[in-house]
PDB file of N, CA, C and O in Angstrom:
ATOM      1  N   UNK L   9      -7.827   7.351  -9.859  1.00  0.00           N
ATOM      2  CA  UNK L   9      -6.446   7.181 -10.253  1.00  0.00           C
ATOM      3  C   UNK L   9      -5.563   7.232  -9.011  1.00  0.00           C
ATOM      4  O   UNK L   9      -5.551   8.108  -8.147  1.00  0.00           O
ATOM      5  N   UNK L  10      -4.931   6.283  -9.076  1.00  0.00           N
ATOM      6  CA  UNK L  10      -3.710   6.395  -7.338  1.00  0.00           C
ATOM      7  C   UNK L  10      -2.734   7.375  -7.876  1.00  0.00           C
ATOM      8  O   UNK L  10      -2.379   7.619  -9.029  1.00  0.00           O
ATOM      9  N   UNK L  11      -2.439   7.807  -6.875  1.00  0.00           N
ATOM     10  CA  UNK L  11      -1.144   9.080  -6.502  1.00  0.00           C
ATOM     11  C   UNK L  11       0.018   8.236  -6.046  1.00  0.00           C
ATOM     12  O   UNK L  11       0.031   7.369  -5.172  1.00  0.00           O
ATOM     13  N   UNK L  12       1.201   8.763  -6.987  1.00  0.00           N
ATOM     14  CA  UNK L  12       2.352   8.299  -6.511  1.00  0.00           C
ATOM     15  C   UNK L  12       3.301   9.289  -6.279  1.00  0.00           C
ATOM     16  O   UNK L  12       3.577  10.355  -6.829  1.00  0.00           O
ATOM     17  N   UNK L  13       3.953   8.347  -4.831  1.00  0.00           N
ATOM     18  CA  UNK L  13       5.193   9.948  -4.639  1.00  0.00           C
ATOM     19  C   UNK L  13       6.505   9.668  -5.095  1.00  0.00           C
ATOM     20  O   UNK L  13       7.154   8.637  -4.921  1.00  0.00           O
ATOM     21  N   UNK L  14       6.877  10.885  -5.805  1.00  0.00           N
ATOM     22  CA  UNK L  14       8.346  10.930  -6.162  1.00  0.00           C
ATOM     23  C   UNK L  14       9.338  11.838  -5.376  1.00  0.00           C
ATOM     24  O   UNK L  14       9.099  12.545  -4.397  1.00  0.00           O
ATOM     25  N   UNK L  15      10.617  11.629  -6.105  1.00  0.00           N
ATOM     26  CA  UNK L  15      11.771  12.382  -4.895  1.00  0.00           C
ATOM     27  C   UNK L  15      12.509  13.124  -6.030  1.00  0.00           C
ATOM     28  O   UNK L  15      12.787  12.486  -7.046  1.00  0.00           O
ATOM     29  N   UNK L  16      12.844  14.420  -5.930  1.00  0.00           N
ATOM     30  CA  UNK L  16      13.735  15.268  -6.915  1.00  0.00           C
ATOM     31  C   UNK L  16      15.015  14.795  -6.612  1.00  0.00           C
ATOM     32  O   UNK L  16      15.469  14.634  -5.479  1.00  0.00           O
ATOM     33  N   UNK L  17      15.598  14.573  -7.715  1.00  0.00           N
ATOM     34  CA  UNK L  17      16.973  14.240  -6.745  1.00  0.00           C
ATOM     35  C   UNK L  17      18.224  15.426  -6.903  1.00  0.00           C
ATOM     36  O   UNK L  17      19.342  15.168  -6.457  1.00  0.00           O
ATOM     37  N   UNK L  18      17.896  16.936  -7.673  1.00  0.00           N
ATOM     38  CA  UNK L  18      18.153  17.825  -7.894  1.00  0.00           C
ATOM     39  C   UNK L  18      18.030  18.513  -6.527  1.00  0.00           C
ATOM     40  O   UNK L  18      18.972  18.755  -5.773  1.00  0.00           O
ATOM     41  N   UNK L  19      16.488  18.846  -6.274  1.00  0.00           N
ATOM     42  CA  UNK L  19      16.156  20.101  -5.194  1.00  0.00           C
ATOM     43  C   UNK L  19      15.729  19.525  -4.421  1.00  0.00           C
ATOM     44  O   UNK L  19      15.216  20.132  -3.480  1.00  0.00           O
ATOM     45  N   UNK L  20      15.730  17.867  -4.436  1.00  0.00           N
ATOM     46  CA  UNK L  20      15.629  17.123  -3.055  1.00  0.00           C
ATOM     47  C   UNK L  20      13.720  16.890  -2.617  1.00  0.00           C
ATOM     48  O   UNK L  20      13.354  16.013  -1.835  1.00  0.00           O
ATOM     49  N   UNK L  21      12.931  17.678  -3.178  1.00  0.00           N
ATOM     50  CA  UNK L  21      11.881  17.909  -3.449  1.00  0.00           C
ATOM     51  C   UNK L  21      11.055  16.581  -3.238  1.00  0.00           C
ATOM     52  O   UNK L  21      11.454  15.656  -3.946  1.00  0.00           O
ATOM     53  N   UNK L  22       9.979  16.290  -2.407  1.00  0.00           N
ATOM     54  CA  UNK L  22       9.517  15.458  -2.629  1.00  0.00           C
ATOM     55  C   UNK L  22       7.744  15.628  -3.093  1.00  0.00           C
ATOM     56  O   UNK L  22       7.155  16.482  -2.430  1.00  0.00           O
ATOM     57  N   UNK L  23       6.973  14.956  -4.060  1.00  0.00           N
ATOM     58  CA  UNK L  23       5.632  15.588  -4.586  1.00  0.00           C
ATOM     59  C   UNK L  23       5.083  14.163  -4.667  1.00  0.00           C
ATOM     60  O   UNK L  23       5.646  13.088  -4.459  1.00  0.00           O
ATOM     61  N   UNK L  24       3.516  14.520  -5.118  1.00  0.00           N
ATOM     62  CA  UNK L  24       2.845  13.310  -5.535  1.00  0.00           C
ATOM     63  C   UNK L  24       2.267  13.824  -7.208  1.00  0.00           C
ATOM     64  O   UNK L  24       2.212  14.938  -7.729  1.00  0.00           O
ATOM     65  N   UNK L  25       1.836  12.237  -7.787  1.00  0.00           N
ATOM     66  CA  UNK L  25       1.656  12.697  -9.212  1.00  0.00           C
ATOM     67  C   UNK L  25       0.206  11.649  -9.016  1.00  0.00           C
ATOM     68  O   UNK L  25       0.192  10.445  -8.762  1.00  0.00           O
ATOM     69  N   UNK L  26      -0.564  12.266  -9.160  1.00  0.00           N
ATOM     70  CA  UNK L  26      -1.966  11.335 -10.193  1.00  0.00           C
ATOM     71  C   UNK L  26      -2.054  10.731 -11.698  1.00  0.00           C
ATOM     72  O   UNK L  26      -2.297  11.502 -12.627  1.00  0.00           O
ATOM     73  N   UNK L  27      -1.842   9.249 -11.949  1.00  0.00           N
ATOM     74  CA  UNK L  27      -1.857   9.285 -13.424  1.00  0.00           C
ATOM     75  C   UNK L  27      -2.232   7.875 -13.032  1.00  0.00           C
ATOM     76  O   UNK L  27      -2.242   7.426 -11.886  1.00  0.00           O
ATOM     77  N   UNK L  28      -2.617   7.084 -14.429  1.00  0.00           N
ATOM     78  CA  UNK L  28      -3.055   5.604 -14.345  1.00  0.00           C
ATOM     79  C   UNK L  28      -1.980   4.686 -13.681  1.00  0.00           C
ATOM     80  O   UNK L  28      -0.839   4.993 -13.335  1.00  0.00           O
ATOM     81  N   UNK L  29      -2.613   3.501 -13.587  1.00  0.00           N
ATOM     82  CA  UNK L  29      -1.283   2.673 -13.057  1.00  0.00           C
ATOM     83  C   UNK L  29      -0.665   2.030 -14.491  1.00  0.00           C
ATOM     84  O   UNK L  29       0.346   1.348 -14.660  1.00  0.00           O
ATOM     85  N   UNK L  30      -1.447   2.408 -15.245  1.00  0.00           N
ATOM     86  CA  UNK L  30      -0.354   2.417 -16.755  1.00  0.00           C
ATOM     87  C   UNK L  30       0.637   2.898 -17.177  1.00  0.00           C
ATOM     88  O   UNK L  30       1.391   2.465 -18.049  1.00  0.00           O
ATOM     89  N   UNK L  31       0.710   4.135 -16.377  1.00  0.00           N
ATOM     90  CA  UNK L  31       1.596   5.177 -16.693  1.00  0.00           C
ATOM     91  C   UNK L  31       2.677   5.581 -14.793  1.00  0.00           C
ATOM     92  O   UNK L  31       3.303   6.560 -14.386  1.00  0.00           O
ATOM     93  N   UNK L  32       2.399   4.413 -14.288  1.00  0.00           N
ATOM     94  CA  UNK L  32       3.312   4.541 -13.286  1.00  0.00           C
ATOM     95  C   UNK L  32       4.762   4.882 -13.189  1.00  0.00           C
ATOM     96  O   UNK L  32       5.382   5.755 -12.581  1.00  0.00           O
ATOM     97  N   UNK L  33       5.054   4.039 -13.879  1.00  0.00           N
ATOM     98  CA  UNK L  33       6.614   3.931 -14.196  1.00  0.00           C
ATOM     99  C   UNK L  33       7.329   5.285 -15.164  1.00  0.00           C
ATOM    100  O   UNK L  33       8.553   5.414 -15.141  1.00  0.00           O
ATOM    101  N   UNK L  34       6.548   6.166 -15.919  1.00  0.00           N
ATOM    102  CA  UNK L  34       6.828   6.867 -16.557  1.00  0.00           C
ATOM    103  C   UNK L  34       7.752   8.331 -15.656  1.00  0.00           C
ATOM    104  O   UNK L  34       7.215   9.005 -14.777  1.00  0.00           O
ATOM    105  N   UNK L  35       8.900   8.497 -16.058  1.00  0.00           N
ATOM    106  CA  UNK L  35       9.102   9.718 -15.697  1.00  0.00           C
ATOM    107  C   UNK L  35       8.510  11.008 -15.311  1.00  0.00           C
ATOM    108  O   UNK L  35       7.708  11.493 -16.109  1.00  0.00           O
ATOM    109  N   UNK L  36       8.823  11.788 -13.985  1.00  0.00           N
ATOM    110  CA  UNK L  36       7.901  12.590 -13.440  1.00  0.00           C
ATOM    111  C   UNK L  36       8.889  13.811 -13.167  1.00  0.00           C
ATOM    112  O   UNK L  36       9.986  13.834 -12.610  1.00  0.00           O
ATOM    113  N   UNK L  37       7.979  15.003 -13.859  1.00  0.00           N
ATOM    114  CA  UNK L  37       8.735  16.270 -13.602  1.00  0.00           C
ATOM    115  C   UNK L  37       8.528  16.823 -12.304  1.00  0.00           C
ATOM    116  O   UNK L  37       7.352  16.786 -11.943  1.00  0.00           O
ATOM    117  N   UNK L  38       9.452  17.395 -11.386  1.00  0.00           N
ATOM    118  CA  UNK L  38       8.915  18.171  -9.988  1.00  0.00           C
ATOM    119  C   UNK L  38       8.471  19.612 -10.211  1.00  0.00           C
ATOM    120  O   UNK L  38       8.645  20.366 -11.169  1.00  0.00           O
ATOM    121  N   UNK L  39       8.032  19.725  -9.391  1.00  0.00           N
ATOM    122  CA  UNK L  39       7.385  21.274  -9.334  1.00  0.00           C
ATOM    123  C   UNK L  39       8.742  22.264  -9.651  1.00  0.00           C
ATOM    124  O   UNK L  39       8.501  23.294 -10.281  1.00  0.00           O
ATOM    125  N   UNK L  40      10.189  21.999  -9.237  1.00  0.00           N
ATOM    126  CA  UNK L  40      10.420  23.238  -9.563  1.00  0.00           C
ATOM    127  C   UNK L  40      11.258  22.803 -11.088  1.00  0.00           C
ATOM    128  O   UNK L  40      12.288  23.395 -11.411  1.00  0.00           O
ATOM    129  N   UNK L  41      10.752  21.876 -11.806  1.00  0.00           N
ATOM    130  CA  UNK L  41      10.740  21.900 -13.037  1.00  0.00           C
ATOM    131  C   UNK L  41      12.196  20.421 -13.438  1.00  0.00           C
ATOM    132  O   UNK L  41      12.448  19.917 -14.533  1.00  0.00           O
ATOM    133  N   UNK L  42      12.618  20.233 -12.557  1.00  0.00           N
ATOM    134  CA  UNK L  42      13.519  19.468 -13.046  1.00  0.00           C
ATOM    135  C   UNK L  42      13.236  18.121 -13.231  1.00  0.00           C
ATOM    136  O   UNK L  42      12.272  17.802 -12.536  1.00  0.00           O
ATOM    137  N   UNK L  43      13.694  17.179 -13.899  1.00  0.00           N
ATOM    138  CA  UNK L  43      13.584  15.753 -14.390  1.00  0.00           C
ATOM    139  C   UNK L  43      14.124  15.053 -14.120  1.00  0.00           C
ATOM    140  O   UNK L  43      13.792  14.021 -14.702  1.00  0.00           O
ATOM    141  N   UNK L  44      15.301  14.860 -13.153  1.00  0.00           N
ATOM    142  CA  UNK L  44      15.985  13.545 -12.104  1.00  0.00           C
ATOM    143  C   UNK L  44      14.965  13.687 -11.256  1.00  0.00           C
ATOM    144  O   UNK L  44      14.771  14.587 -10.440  1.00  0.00           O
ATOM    145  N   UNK L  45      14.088  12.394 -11.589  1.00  0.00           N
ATOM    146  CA  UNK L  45      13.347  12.281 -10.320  1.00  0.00           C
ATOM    147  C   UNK L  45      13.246  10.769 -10.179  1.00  0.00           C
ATOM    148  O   UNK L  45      13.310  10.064 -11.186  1.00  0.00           O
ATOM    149  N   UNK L  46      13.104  10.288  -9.063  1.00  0.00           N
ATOM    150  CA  UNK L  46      13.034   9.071  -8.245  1.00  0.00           C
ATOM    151  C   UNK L  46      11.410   8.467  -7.704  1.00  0.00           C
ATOM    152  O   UNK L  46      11.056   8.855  -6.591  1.00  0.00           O
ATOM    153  N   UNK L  47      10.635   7.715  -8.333  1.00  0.00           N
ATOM    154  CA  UNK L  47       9.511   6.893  -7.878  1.00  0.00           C
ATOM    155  C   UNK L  47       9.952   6.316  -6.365  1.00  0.00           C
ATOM    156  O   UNK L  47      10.836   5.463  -6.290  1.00  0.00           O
ATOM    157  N   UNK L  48       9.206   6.894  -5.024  1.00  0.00           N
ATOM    158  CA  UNK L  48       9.397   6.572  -3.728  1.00  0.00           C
ATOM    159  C   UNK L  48       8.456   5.056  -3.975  1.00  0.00           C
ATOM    160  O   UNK L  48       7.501   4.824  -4.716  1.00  0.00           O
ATOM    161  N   UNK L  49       9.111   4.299  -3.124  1.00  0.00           N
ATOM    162  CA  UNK L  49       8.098   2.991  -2.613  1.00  0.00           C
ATOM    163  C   UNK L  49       6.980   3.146  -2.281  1.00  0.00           C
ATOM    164  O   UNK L  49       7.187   4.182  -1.649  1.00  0.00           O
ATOM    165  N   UNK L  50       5.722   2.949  -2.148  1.00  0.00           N
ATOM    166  CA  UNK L  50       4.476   2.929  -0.932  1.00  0.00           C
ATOM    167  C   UNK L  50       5.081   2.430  -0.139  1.00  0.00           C
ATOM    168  O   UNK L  50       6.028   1.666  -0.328  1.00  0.00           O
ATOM    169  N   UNK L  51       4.492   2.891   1.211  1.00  0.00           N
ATOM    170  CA  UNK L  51       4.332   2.607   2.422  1.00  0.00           C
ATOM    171  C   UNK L  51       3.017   2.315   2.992  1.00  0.00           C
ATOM    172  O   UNK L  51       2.135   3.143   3.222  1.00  0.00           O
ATOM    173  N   UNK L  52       2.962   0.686   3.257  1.00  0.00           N
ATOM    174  CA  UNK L  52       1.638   0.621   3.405  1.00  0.00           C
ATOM    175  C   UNK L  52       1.293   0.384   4.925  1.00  0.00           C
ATOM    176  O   UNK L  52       1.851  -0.567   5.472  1.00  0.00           O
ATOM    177  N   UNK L  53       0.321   1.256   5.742  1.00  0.00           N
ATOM    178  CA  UNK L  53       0.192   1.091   6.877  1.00  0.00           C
ATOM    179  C   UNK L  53      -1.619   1.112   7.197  1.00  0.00           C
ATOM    180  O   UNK L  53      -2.477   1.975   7.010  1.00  0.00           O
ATOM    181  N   UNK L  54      -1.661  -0.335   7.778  1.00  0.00           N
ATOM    182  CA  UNK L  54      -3.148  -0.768   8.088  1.00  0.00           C
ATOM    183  C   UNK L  54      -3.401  -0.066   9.363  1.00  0.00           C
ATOM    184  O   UNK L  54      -2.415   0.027  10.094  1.00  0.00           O
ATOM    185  N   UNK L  55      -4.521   0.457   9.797  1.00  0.00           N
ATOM    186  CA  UNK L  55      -5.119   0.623  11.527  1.00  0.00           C
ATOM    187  C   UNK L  55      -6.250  -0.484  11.717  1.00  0.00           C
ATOM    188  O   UNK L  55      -6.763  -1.181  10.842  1.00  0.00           O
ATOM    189  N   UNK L  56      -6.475  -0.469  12.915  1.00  0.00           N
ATOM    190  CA  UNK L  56      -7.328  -1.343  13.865  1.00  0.00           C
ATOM    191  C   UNK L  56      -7.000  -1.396  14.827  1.00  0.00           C
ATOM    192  O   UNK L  56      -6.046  -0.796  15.324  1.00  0.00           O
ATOM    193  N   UNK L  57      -7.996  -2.414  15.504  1.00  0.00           N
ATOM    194  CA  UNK L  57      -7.449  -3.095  16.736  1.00  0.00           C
ATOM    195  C   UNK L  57      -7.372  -4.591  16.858  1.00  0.00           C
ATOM    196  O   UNK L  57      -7.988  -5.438  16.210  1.00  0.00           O
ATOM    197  N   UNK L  58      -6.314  -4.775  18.011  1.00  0.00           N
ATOM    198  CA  UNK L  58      -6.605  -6.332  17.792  1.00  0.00           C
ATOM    199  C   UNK L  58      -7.602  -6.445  18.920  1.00  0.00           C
ATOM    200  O   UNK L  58      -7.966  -5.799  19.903  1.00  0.00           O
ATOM    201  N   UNK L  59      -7.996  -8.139  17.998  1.00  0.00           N
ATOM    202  CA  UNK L  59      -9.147  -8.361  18.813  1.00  0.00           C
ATOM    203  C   UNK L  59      -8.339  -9.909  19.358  1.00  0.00           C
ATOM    204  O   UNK L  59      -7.184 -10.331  19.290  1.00  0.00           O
ATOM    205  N   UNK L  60      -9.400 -10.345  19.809  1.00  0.00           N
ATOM    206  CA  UNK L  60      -8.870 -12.047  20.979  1.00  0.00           C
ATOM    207  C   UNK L  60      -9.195 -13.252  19.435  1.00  0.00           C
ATOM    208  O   UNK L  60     -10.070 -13.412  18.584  1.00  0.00           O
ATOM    209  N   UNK L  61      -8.244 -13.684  19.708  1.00  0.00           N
ATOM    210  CA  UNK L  61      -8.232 -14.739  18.159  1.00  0.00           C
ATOM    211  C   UNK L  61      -9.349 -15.729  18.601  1.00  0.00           C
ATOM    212  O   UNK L  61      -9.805 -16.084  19.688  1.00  0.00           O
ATOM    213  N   UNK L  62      -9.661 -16.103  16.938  1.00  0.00           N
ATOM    214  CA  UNK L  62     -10.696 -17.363  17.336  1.00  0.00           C
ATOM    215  C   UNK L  62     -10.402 -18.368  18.291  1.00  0.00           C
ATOM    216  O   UNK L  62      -9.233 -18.669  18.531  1.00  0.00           O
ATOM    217  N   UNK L  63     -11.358 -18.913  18.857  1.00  0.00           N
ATOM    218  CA  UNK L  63     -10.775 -20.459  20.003  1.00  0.00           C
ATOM    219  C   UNK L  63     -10.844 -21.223  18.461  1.00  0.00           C
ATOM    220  O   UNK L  63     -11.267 -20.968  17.334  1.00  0.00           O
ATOM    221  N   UNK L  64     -10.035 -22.492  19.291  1.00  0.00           N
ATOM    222  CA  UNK L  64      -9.550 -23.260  18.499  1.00  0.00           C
ATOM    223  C   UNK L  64     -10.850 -24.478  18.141  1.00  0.00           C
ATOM    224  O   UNK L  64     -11.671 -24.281  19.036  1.00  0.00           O
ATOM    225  N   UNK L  65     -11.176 -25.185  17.584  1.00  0.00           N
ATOM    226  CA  UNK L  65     -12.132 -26.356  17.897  1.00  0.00           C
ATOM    227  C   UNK L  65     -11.741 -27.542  18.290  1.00  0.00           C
ATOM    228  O   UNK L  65     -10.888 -28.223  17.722  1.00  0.00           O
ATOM    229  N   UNK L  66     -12.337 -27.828  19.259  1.00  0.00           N
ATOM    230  CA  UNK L  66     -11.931 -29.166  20.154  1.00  0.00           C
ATOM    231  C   UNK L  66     -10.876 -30.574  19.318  1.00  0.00           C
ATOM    232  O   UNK L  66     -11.127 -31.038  18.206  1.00  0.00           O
ATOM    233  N   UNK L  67      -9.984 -30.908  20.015  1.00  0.00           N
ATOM    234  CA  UNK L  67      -9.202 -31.839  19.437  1.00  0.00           C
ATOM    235  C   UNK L  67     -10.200 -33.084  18.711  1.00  0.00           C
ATOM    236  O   UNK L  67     -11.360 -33.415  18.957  1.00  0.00           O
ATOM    237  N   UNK L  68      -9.551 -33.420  18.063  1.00  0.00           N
ATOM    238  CA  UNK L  68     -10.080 -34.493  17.057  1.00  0.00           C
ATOM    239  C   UNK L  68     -11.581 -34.690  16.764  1.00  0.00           C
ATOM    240  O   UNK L  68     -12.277 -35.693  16.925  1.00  0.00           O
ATOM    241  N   UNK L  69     -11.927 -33.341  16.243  1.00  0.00           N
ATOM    242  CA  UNK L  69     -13.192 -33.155  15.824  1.00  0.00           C
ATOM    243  C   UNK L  69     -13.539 -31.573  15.275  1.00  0.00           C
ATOM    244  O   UNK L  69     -12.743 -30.703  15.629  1.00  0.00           O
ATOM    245  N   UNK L  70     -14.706 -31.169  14.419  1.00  0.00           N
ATOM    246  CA  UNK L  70     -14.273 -30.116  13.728  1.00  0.00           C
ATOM    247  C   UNK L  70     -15.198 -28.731  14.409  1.00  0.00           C
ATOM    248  O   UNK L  70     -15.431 -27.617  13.939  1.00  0.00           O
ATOM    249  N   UNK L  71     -15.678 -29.539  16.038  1.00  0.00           N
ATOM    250  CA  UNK L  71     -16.146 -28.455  16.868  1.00  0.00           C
ATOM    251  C   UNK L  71     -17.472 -29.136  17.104  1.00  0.00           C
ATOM    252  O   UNK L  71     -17.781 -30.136  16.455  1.00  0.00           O
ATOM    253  N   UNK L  72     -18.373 -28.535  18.155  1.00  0.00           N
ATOM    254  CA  UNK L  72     -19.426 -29.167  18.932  1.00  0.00           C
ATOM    255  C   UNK L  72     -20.777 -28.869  18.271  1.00  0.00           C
ATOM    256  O   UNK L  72     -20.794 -27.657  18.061  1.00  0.00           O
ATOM    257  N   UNK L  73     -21.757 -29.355  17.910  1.00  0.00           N
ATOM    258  CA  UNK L  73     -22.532 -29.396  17.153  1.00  0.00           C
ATOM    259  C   UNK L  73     -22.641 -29.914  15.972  1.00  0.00           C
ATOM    260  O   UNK L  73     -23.322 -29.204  15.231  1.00  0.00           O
ATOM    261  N   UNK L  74     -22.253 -30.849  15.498  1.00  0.00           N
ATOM    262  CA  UNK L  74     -21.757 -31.606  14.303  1.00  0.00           C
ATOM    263  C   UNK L  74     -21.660 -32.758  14.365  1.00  0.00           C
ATOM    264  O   UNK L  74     -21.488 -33.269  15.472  1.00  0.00           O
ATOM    265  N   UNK L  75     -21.751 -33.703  12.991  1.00  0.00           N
ATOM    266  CA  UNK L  75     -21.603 -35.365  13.143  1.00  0.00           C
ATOM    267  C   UNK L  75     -20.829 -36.354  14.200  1.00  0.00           C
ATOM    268  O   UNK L  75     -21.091 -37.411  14.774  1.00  0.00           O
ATOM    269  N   UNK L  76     -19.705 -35.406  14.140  1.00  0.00           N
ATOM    270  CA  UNK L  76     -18.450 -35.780  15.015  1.00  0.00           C
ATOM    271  C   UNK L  76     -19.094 -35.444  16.114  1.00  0.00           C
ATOM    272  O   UNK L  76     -19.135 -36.465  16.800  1.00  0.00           O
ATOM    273  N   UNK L  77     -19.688 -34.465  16.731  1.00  0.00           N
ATOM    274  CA  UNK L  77     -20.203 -33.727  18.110  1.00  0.00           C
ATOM    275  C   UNK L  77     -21.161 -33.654  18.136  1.00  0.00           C
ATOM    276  O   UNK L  77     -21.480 -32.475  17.985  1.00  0.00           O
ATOM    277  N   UNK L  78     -22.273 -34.507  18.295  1.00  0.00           N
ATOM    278  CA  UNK L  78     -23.711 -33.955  18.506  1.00  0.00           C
ATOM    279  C   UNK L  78     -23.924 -32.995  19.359  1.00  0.00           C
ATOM    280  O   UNK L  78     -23.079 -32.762  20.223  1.00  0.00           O
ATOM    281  N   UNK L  79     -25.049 -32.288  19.274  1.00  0.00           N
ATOM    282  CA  UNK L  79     -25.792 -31.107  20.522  1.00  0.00           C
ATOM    283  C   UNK L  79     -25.986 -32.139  21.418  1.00  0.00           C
ATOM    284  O   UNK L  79     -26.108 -33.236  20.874  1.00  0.00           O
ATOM    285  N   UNK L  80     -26.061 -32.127  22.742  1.00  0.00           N
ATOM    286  CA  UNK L  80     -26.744 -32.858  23.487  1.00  0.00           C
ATOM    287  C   UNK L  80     -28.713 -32.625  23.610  1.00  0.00           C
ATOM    288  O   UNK L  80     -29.402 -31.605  23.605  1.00  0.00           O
ATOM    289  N   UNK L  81     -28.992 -33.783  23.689  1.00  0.00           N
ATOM    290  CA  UNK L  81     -30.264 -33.414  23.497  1.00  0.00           C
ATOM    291  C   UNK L  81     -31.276 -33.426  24.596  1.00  0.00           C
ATOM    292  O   UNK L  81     -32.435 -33.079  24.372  1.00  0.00           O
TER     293      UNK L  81
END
């Protein structure tokens, strides 16, 4: 089940809630009990590294080894 975070807008409070993504949208009580609460956005942040982009394949043809490009033999 994904965790979503909400914002109290009472005690300013911010928490996460576990429930289906059926029940996302549903109102969420905060821990110190109150019910103005605010569904925060995700924030979605990928890691890696970059790597060196593919080369391109030779102009007017769909790269070397192929009908267009034979192997040399």
């Amino acid at each position: 089940m994904p965790l979503y975070d909400f914002r109290c807008r009472t005690c300013d409070e911010t928490f996460e809630v576990r429930r289906p993504m059926a029940e996302a949208d549903e109102p969420a009580t905060c821990p110190q009990g109150h019910t103005d609460t605010l569904r925060l956005l995700p924030i979605v942040s990928l890691g890696g590294r970059a790597e060196a982009p593919a080369q391109p394949a030779p102009a007017g043809g769909c790269g070397a080894g192929c009908v267009c490009h034979p192997a040399p033999a």
